[in-house]
């Protein structure tokens, strides 16, 4: 009753690097087996934006676990069952959400603290800080009573030494207090969940007493909040903040295994609650049939597009070559397939009426650009990314500073590629693209989109040609059918965008001259064998 009222609930603005710290702590120094979503794929698939949409009103604990799963963790059956059940049981979902609500008051992430590098025990001299301030106070009283000035000098020197300790450790103690506050929220939530008579909270019961014990051990017990400014005096005169810093740090170090377990239980539950809330407000979703080799998405949508028109996609061969007119939505199609593949692997569901997905890691090359900072041209950046993909697929070696193993050993994956090798001339772009894509498709599943239609016959033995079209120009009813785009619209857009008719006419003449032998080769079977 004497404690101040808790502040209004207002989510702390954690940075994306804060959210990623738990995942980095887990995978640093570990062999992920080449199954993790890398940085370019994360960016290509707009997973930052998707994560923000997924984790509405979710604390740093749940957000970190969702991030970790999206990075490449395969969803387990228990988590999928819990999400599926809670999404259709609003009272239970609301009860468990209220029990976790205080986690949103956290202002510091503790994933790196619990799962990162071990930290050393407090220095031995820190134990003496408990009796030093009272001893100096007694000496000061004795010096006043006896009037012995040499003792005064000793007391002053001692207090100056303590002030030096305060100045040295004050900032560390303040930062540690933020971590302790988050740990206390975790332990209190552990206890609240353990008190619930709900199957989702049964795992918390065994550690309920220990969580309360640790919470008491790391709490700075005092009545300082009753007197304004008392805390500051206690810190500077009695070094209570520094003493508490070292003492509580030792408690956390000794209890780290239990705290890790509590973190995982809580973060996994809150991540599942976020998914259940998300599915409850998402009308178009299904639980994917996972495994096998087929990629089937019936009437799928992209979750970040409002009022998105559903589109069906099926891939039963090695891969697909996607063609279509400019602006038809090929890049959106690639992102929709890639994102649904990642989500099916991480969470078990897809944004479609029905889905069948292999449990393959996803890697993409969609937004490769030149870099002023590194001095790389667009084509050099594209070559580097192609090397990375080949190394991940086991189809080729990568430079020393690249991604993957230098011996070229990789694993099967789904590769999403949009407009490969834009940064060089047309002839060499086609030549390099055909060589890389053919090699890549022999080791993994490739879905590529390109305006270079000559790639379709060149790669016909490994990639099925599929064409995206809009019947009667209605892009709300997109359709995917076997075949290659027959009527391009690149030159037509010149007139539509206000270019002079003479320019469009010249472009058509050059197009007709080139297309006879470049876009529709008579015989290219076996050229890439």
mmCIF file of N, CA, C and O in Angstrom, residues 250-302:
data_model
loop_
_atom_site.group_PDB
_atom_site.id
_atom_site.type_symbol
_atom_site.label_atom_id
_atom_site.label_comp_id
_atom_site.label_asym_id
_atom_site.label_seq_id
_atom_site.Cartn_x
_atom_site.Cartn_y
_atom_site.Cartn_z
ATOM 1 N N UNK A 250 25.777 -10.857 -8.305
ATOM 2 C CA UNK A 250 26.172 -12.211 -7.919
ATOM 3 C C UNK A 250 24.968 -13.147 -7.868
ATOM 4 O O UNK A 250 25.067 -14.324 -8.226
ATOM 5 N N UNK A 251 23.833 -12.625 -7.414
ATOM 6 C CA UNK A 251 22.616 -13.449 -7.385
ATOM 7 C C UNK A 251 22.234 -13.877 -8.807
ATOM 8 O O UNK A 251 21.936 -15.045 -9.067
ATOM 9 N N UNK A 252 22.243 -12.931 -9.737
ATOM 10 C CA UNK A 252 21.879 -13.241 -11.119
ATOM 11 C C UNK A 252 22.874 -14.232 -11.719
ATOM 12 O O UNK A 252 22.479 -15.164 -12.448
ATOM 13 N N UNK A 253 24.139 -14.062 -11.425
ATOM 14 C CA UNK A 253 25.151 -14.977 -11.959
ATOM 15 C C UNK A 253 24.919 -16.398 -11.444
ATOM 16 O O UNK A 253 25.004 -17.364 -12.207
ATOM 17 N N UNK A 254 24.596 -16.534 -10.148
ATOM 18 C CA UNK A 254 24.375 -17.868 -9.586
ATOM 19 C C UNK A 254 23.075 -18.497 -10.078
ATOM 20 O O UNK A 254 22.982 -19.722 -10.238
ATOM 21 N N UNK A 255 22.060 -17.671 -10.318
ATOM 22 C CA UNK A 255 20.741 -18.175 -10.690
ATOM 23 C C UNK A 255 20.489 -18.083 -12.201
ATOM 24 O O UNK A 255 19.349 -18.145 -12.633
ATOM 25 N N UNK A 256 21.550 -17.974 -12.975
ATOM 26 C CA UNK A 256 21.381 -17.715 -14.398
ATOM 27 C C UNK A 256 20.636 -18.833 -15.117
ATOM 28 O O UNK A 256 19.811 -18.583 -15.999
ATOM 29 N N UNK A 257 20.877 -20.073 -14.756
ATOM 30 C CA UNK A 257 20.200 -21.185 -15.419
ATOM 31 C C UNK A 257 18.693 -21.118 -15.201
ATOM 32 O O UNK A 257 17.901 -21.325 -16.138
ATOM 33 N N UNK A 258 18.279 -20.852 -13.965
ATOM 34 C CA UNK A 258 16.841 -20.744 -13.699
ATOM 35 C C UNK A 258 16.242 -19.555 -14.446
ATOM 36 O O UNK A 258 15.149 -19.656 -15.011
ATOM 37 N N UNK A 259 16.953 -18.428 -14.448
ATOM 38 C CA UNK A 259 16.445 -17.236 -15.123
ATOM 39 C C UNK A 259 16.335 -17.471 -16.626
ATOM 40 O O UNK A 259 15.397 -16.976 -17.266
ATOM 41 N N UNK A 260 17.254 -18.213 -17.190
ATOM 42 C CA UNK A 260 17.154 -18.565 -18.612
ATOM 43 C C UNK A 260 15.890 -19.385 -18.874
ATOM 44 O O UNK A 260 15.156 -19.137 -19.838
ATOM 45 N N UNK A 261 15.652 -20.370 -18.011
ATOM 46 C CA UNK A 261 14.456 -21.179 -18.183
ATOM 47 C C UNK A 261 13.186 -20.367 -18.056
ATOM 48 O O UNK A 261 12.229 -20.549 -18.825
ATOM 49 N N UNK A 262 13.158 -19.453 -17.084
ATOM 50 C CA UNK A 262 11.989 -18.592 -16.907
ATOM 51 C C UNK A 262 11.798 -17.687 -18.115
ATOM 52 O O UNK A 262 10.668 -17.478 -18.579
ATOM 53 N N UNK A 263 12.895 -17.151 -18.631
ATOM 54 C CA UNK A 263 12.822 -16.303 -19.829
ATOM 55 C C UNK A 263 12.218 -17.084 -20.994
ATOM 56 O O UNK A 263 11.317 -16.593 -21.687
ATOM 57 N N UNK A 264 12.697 -18.299 -21.238
ATOM 58 C CA UNK A 264 12.223 -19.079 -22.379
ATOM 59 C C UNK A 264 10.746 -19.441 -22.234
ATOM 60 O O UNK A 264 9.973 -19.335 -23.192
ATOM 61 N N UNK A 265 10.335 -19.861 -21.040
ATOM 62 C CA UNK A 265 8.922 -20.176 -20.819
ATOM 63 C C UNK A 265 8.045 -18.965 -21.099
ATOM 64 O O UNK A 265 7.022 -19.050 -21.792
ATOM 65 N N UNK A 266 8.450 -17.816 -20.566
ATOM 66 C CA UNK A 266 7.640 -16.605 -20.692
ATOM 67 C C UNK A 266 7.644 -16.074 -22.114
ATOM 68 O O UNK A 266 6.598 -15.712 -22.661
ATOM 69 N N UNK A 267 8.823 -16.010 -22.726
ATOM 70 C CA UNK A 267 8.916 -15.467 -24.080
ATOM 71 C C UNK A 267 8.172 -16.343 -25.078
ATOM 72 O O UNK A 267 7.508 -15.834 -25.994
ATOM 73 N N UNK A 268 8.262 -17.665 -24.920
ATOM 74 C CA UNK A 268 7.550 -18.557 -25.834
ATOM 75 C C UNK A 268 6.039 -18.410 -25.679
ATOM 76 O O UNK A 268 5.302 -18.400 -26.680
ATOM 77 N N UNK A 269 5.582 -18.307 -24.430
ATOM 78 C CA UNK A 269 4.150 -18.131 -24.217
ATOM 79 C C UNK A 269 3.675 -16.809 -24.810
ATOM 80 O O UNK A 269 2.650 -16.766 -25.507
ATOM 81 N N UNK A 270 4.417 -15.732 -24.562
ATOM 82 C CA UNK A 270 3.966 -14.436 -25.070
ATOM 83 C C UNK A 270 4.023 -14.386 -26.598
ATOM 84 O O UNK A 270 3.163 -13.764 -27.235
ATOM 85 N N UNK A 271 5.016 -15.038 -27.197
ATOM 86 C CA UNK A 271 5.068 -15.099 -28.655
ATOM 87 C C UNK A 271 3.839 -15.838 -29.194
ATOM 88 O O UNK A 271 3.228 -15.411 -30.185
ATOM 89 N N UNK A 272 3.459 -16.924 -28.544
ATOM 90 C CA UNK A 272 2.267 -17.664 -28.976
ATOM 91 C C UNK A 272 1.001 -16.828 -28.780
ATOM 92 O O UNK A 272 0.073 -16.899 -29.596
ATOM 93 N N UNK A 273 0.952 -16.048 -27.713
ATOM 94 C CA UNK A 273 -0.198 -15.164 -27.510
ATOM 95 C C UNK A 273 -0.287 -14.122 -28.624
ATOM 96 O O UNK A 273 -1.376 -13.821 -29.122
ATOM 97 N N UNK A 274 0.864 -13.570 -29.012
ATOM 98 C CA UNK A 274 0.869 -12.593 -30.105
ATOM 99 C C UNK A 274 0.380 -13.229 -31.399
ATOM 100 O O UNK A 274 -0.394 -12.617 -32.150
ATOM 101 N N UNK A 275 0.812 -14.459 -31.676
ATOM 102 C CA UNK A 275 0.365 -15.144 -32.881
ATOM 103 C C UNK A 275 -1.132 -15.434 -32.833
ATOM 104 O O UNK A 275 -1.836 -15.303 -33.843
ATOM 105 N N UNK A 276 -1.628 -15.828 -31.656
ATOM 106 C CA UNK A 276 -3.055 -16.107 -31.524
ATOM 107 C C UNK A 276 -3.885 -14.849 -31.750
ATOM 108 O O UNK A 276 -4.918 -14.881 -32.432
ATOM 109 N N UNK A 277 -3.454 -13.726 -31.160
ATOM 110 C CA UNK A 277 -4.146 -12.450 -31.398
ATOM 111 C C UNK A 277 -4.122 -12.103 -32.887
ATOM 112 O O UNK A 277 -5.123 -11.633 -33.447
ATOM 113 N N UNK A 278 -2.966 -12.316 -33.517
ATOM 114 C CA UNK A 278 -2.820 -11.978 -34.931
ATOM 115 C C UNK A 278 -3.771 -12.809 -35.796
ATOM 116 O O UNK A 278 -4.457 -12.266 -36.669
ATOM 117 N N UNK A 279 -3.826 -14.108 -35.556
ATOM 118 C CA UNK A 279 -4.698 -14.962 -36.359
ATOM 119 C C UNK A 279 -6.176 -14.668 -36.093
ATOM 120 O O UNK A 279 -7.012 -14.792 -37.003
ATOM 121 N N UNK A 280 -6.490 -14.269 -34.852
ATOM 122 C CA UNK A 280 -7.884 -13.963 -34.531
ATOM 123 C C UNK A 280 -8.397 -12.766 -35.325
ATOM 124 O O UNK A 280 -9.602 -12.658 -35.581
ATOM 125 N N UNK A 281 -7.489 -11.857 -35.713
ATOM 126 C CA UNK A 281 -7.906 -10.687 -36.482
ATOM 127 C C UNK A 281 -7.536 -10.794 -37.965
ATOM 128 O O UNK A 281 -7.663 -9.821 -38.711
ATOM 129 N N UNK A 282 -7.051 -11.976 -38.389
ATOM 130 C CA UNK A 282 -6.653 -12.194 -39.780
ATOM 131 C C UNK A 282 -7.582 -13.221 -40.411
ATOM 132 O O UNK A 282 -7.449 -14.434 -40.144
ATOM 133 N N UNK A 283 -8.531 -12.809 -41.219
ATOM 134 C CA UNK A 283 -9.521 -13.761 -41.744
ATOM 135 C C UNK A 283 -8.938 -14.794 -42.698
ATOM 136 O O UNK A 283 -9.375 -15.946 -42.693
ATOM 137 N N UNK A 284 -7.969 -14.406 -43.534
ATOM 138 C CA UNK A 284 -7.458 -15.360 -44.528
ATOM 139 C C UNK A 284 -6.148 -15.965 -44.030
ATOM 140 O O UNK A 284 -5.070 -15.384 -44.160
ATOM 141 N N UNK A 285 -6.250 -17.140 -43.463
ATOM 142 C CA UNK A 285 -5.064 -17.897 -43.071
ATOM 143 C C UNK A 285 -5.445 -19.366 -42.990
ATOM 144 O O UNK A 285 -6.632 -19.723 -42.900
ATOM 145 N N UNK A 286 -4.446 -20.227 -43.028
ATOM 146 C CA UNK A 286 -4.679 -21.665 -42.913
ATOM 147 C C UNK A 286 -3.442 -22.291 -42.283
ATOM 148 O O UNK A 286 -2.360 -21.710 -42.296
ATOM 149 N N UNK A 287 -3.606 -23.477 -41.732
ATOM 150 C CA UNK A 287 -2.462 -24.216 -41.210
ATOM 151 C C UNK A 287 -1.889 -25.055 -42.342
ATOM 152 O O UNK A 287 -2.590 -25.841 -42.957
ATOM 153 N N UNK A 288 -0.625 -24.837 -42.612
ATOM 154 C CA UNK A 288 0.005 -25.430 -43.787
ATOM 155 C C UNK A 288 0.279 -26.913 -43.592
ATOM 156 O O UNK A 288 0.606 -27.364 -42.482
ATOM 157 N N UNK A 289 0.157 -27.647 -44.674
ATOM 158 C CA UNK A 289 0.626 -29.025 -44.712
ATOM 159 C C UNK A 289 2.118 -28.960 -45.019
ATOM 160 O O UNK A 289 2.524 -28.608 -46.116
ATOM 161 N N UNK A 290 2.930 -29.282 -44.035
ATOM 162 C CA UNK A 290 4.370 -29.073 -44.161
ATOM 163 C C UNK A 290 5.079 -30.371 -44.525
ATOM 164 O O UNK A 290 4.679 -31.450 -44.121
ATOM 165 N N UNK A 291 6.147 -30.221 -45.307
ATOM 166 C CA UNK A 291 6.913 -31.375 -45.755
ATOM 167 C C UNK A 291 6.692 -31.628 -47.240
ATOM 168 O O UNK A 291 5.938 -30.937 -47.916
ATOM 169 N N UNK A 292 7.355 -32.642 -47.756
ATOM 170 C CA UNK A 292 7.263 -32.939 -49.177
ATOM 171 C C UNK A 292 8.066 -31.938 -49.987
ATOM 172 O O UNK A 292 8.879 -31.173 -49.465
ATOM 173 N N UNK A 293 7.822 -31.928 -51.299
ATOM 174 C CA UNK A 293 8.582 -31.050 -52.182
ATOM 175 C C UNK A 293 7.728 -30.003 -52.878
ATOM 176 O O UNK A 293 8.263 -29.072 -53.480
ATOM 177 N N UNK A 294 6.408 -30.127 -52.817
ATOM 178 C CA UNK A 294 5.529 -29.199 -53.527
ATOM 179 C C UNK A 294 5.380 -27.882 -52.772
ATOM 180 O O UNK A 294 5.390 -27.840 -51.540
ATOM 181 N N UNK A 295 5.237 -26.801 -53.548
ATOM 182 C CA UNK A 295 4.874 -25.487 -53.010
ATOM 183 C C UNK A 295 3.507 -25.144 -53.583
ATOM 184 O O UNK A 295 3.379 -24.883 -54.779
ATOM 185 N N UNK A 296 2.491 -25.196 -52.753
ATOM 186 C CA UNK A 296 1.125 -24.944 -53.197
ATOM 187 C C UNK A 296 0.482 -23.928 -52.269
ATOM 188 O O UNK A 296 0.424 -24.129 -51.047
ATOM 189 N N UNK A 297 0.018 -22.820 -52.829
ATOM 190 C CA UNK A 297 -0.672 -21.773 -52.073
ATOM 191 C C UNK A 297 -1.951 -21.422 -52.819
ATOM 192 O O UNK A 297 -1.914 -20.817 -53.883
ATOM 193 N N UNK A 298 -3.075 -21.802 -52.255
ATOM 194 C CA UNK A 298 -4.355 -21.551 -52.889
ATOM 195 C C UNK A 298 -4.950 -20.249 -52.367
ATOM 196 O O UNK A 298 -5.172 -20.095 -51.176
ATOM 197 N N UNK A 299 -5.150 -19.321 -53.282
ATOM 198 C CA UNK A 299 -5.721 -18.007 -52.962
ATOM 199 C C UNK A 299 -4.945 -17.339 -51.813
ATOM 200 O O UNK A 299 -5.497 -16.962 -50.796
ATOM 201 N N UNK A 300 -3.641 -17.200 -52.023
ATOM 202 C CA UNK A 300 -2.787 -16.575 -51.016
ATOM 203 C C UNK A 300 -2.849 -15.050 -51.132
ATOM 204 O O UNK A 300 -3.195 -14.493 -52.185
ATOM 205 N N UNK A 301 -2.474 -14.386 -50.048
ATOM 206 C CA UNK A 301 -2.353 -12.933 -50.025
ATOM 207 C C UNK A 301 -1.064 -12.574 -49.297
ATOM 208 O O UNK A 301 -0.463 -13.394 -48.605
ATOM 209 N N UNK A 302 -0.645 -11.326 -49.471
ATOM 210 C CA UNK A 302 0.491 -10.801 -48.706
ATOM 211 C C UNK A 302 -0.066 -10.087 -47.483
ATOM 212 O O UNK A 302 -0.921 -9.203 -47.607
#
